[in-house]
Coordinates of C-alpha atoms in Angstrom, one line a residue:
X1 CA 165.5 -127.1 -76.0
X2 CA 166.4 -129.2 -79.0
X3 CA 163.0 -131.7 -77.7
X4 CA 159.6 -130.6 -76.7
X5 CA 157.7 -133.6 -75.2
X6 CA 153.6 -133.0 -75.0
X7 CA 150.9 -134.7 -73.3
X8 CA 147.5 -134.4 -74.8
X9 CA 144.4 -132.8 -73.4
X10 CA 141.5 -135.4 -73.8
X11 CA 138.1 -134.8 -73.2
X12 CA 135.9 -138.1 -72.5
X13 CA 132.4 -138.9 -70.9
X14 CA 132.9 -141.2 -67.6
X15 CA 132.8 -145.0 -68.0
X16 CA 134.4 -144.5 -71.2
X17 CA 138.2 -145.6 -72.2
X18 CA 141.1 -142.9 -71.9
X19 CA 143.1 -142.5 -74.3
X20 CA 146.1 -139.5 -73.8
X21 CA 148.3 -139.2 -76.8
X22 CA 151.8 -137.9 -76.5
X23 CA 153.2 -135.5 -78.8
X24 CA 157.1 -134.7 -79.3
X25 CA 158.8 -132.1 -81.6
X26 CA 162.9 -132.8 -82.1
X27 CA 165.8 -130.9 -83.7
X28 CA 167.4 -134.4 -83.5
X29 CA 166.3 -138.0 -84.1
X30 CA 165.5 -139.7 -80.7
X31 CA 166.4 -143.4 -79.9
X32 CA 165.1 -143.2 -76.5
X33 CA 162.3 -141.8 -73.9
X34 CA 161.9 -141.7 -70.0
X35 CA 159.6 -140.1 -68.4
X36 CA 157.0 -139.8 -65.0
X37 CA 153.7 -138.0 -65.7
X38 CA 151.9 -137.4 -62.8
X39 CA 147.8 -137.9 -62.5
X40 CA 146.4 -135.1 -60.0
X41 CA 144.2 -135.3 -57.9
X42 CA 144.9 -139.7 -59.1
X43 CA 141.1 -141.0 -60.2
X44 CA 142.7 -142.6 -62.9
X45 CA 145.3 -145.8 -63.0
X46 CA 147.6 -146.3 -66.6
X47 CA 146.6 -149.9 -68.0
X48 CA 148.6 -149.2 -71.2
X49 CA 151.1 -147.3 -73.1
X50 CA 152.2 -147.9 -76.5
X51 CA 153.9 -146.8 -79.2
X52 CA 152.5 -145.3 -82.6
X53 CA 156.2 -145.2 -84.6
X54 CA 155.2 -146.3 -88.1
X55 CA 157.4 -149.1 -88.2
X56 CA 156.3 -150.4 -84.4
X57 CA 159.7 -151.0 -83.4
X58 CA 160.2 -149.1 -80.2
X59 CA 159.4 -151.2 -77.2
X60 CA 157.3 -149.9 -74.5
X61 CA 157.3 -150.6 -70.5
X62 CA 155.4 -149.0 -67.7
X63 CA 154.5 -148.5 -64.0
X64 CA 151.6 -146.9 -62.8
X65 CA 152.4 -146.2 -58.9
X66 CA 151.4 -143.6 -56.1
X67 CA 149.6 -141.6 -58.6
X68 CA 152.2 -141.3 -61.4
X69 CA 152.9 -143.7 -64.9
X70 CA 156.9 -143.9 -65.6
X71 CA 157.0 -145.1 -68.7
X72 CA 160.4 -146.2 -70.7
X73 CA 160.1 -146.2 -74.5
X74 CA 163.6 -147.5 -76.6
X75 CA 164.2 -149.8 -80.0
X76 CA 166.1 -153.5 -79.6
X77 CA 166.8 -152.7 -83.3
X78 CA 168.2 -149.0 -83.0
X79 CA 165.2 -147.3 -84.7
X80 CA 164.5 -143.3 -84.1
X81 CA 161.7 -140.7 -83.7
X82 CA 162.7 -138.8 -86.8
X83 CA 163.8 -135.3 -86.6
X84 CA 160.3 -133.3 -86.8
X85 CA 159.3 -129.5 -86.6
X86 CA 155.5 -130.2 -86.0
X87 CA 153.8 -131.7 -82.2
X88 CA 153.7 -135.5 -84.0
X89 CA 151.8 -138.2 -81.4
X90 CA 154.5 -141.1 -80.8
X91 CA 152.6 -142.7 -78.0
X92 CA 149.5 -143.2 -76.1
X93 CA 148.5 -144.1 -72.4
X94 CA 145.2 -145.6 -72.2
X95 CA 144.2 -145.1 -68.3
X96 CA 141.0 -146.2 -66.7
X97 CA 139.3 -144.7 -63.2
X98 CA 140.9 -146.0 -59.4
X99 CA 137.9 -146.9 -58.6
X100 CA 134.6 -148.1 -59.6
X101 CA 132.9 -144.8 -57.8
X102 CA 131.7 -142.7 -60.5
X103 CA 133.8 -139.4 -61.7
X104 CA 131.9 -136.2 -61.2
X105 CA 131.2 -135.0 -64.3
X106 CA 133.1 -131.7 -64.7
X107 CA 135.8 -133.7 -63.0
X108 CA 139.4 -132.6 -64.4
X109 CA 142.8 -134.6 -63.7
X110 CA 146.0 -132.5 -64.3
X111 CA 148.9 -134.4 -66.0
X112 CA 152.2 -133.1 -65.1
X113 CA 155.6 -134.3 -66.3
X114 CA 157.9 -134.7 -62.6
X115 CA 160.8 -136.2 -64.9
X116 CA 161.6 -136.3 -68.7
X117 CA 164.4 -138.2 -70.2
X118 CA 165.4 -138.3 -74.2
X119 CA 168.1 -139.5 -75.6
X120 CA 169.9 -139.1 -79.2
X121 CA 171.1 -142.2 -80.9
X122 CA 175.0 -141.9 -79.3
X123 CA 173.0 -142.5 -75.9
X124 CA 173.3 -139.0 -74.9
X125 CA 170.5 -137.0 -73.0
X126 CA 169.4 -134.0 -74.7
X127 CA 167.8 -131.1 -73.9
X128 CA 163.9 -131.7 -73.0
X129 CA 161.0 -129.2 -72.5
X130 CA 157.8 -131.5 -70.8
X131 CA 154.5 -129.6 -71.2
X132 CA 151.6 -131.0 -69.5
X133 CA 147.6 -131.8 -70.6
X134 CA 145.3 -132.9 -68.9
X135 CA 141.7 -135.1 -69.0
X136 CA 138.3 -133.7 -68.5
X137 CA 135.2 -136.0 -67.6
X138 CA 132.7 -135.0 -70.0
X139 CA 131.6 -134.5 -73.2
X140 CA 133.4 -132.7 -76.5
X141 CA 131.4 -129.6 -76.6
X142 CA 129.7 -130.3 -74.0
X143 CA 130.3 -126.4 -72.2
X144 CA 127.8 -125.9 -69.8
X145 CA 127.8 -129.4 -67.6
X146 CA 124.8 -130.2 -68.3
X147 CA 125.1 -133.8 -69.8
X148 CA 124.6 -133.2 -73.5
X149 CA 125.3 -131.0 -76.9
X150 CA 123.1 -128.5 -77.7
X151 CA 122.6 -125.0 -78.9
X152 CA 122.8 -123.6 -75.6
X153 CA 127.0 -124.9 -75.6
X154 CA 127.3 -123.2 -79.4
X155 CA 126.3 -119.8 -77.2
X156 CA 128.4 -120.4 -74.8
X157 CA 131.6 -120.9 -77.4
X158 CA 130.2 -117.7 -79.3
X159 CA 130.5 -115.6 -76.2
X160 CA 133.8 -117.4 -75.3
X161 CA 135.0 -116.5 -78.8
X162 CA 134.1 -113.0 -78.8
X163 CA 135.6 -112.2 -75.6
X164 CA 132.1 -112.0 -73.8
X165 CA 132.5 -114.6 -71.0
X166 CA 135.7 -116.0 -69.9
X167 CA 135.4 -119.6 -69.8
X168 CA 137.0 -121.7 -66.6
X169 CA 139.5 -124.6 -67.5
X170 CA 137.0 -127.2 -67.7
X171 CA 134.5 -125.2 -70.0
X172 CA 137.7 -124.5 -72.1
X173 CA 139.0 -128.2 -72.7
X174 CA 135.0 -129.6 -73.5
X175 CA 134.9 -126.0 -75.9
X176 CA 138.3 -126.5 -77.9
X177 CA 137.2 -129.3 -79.5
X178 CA 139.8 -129.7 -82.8
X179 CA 142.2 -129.8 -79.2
X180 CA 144.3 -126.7 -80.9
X181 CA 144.8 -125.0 -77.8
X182 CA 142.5 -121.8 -79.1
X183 CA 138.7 -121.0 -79.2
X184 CA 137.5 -119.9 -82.4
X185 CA 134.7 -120.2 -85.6
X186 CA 136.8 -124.1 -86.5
X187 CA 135.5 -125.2 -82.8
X188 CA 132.0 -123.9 -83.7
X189 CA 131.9 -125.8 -87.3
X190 CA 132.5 -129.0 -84.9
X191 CA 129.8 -128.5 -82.8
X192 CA 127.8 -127.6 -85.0
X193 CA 128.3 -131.0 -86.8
X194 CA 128.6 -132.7 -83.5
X195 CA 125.0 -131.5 -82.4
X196 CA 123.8 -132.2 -86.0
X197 CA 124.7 -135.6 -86.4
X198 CA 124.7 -136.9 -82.4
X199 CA 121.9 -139.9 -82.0

């Protein structure tokens, strides 16, 4: 694939904004996005998406409808997403719950690409690899459901670490807090801190 499109995995307490960044790699620039991401099971709605391009030329549009955002990202003055070997964010979705019911916290919504669409600067699609994220109602660190941070959720990451416990997908996502996709002593110096300096 010469594109990799990524949504983010966000962690957040319920009753707070949502914020899911979206990361892209490319072998070439990119003049143009498309895409549907999917919200399963669909607790949250997509109130805004916008773009992070330094020069904030790309335009933005979206539709949040039957569970799924399509969004459309292109440039009125022909600028690109530079060519770019690292997962850089070039957009965000901010979504907020369906409903005014309370999320369960523990509660996780799966975000899966159904469509992705790039095109180069001739107007051509090119080759596109979506991955998807994800958002989990809780707390960054927060392990064991239990509301806050504490030592007992720096045990918990130990044992995950060393191999001791396997930790389910929820207990991952609030554990992998630098949101590197791995487990390890950097997620426990950010706990650590988190549980030092929380009010």
């Amino acid at each position: 694939f010469e594109v990799n499109l990524k949504a983010g995995d966000v962690v957040v307490a319920p009753g707070l904004p949502i914020e899911v960044p979206l990361y892209y790699n490319s072998q070439v620039p990119i003049a143009g996005i498309q895409f549907t991401l999917v919200d399963n099971p669909d607790l949250v709605a997509a109130v805004e998406f916008y773009s992070l391009h330094a020069t904030n030329c790309f335009q933005t549009n979206f539709n949040d409808i039957n569970g799924s955002v399509i969004g459309i990202m292109f440039s009125l003055e022909q600028c690109v997403l530079p060519i770019n070997n690292d997962y850089n964010q070039f957009a965000t979705i901010v979504y907020q719950p369906t409903s005014s019911d309370v999320i369960d916290w523990g509660s996780i919504v799966q975000l899966s690409f159904s469509e992705s669409i790039v095109s180069n600067i001739q107007g051509e699609s090119v080759p596109v690899n979506a991955m998807n994220g994800s958002i989990s109602f809780s707390l960054s660190g927060d392990n064991n459901f239990d509301g806050s941070i504490n030592v007992l959720d720096v045990v918990s990451l130990i044992n995950f670490i060393l191999l001791v416990e396997e930790p389910n997908q929820y207990q991952y996502l609030a554990s992998d807090i630098n949101d590197d996709n791995a487990l390890n002593v950097l997620d426990v110096v950010l706990l650590v801190d988190l549980i030092l300096n929380s009010d």
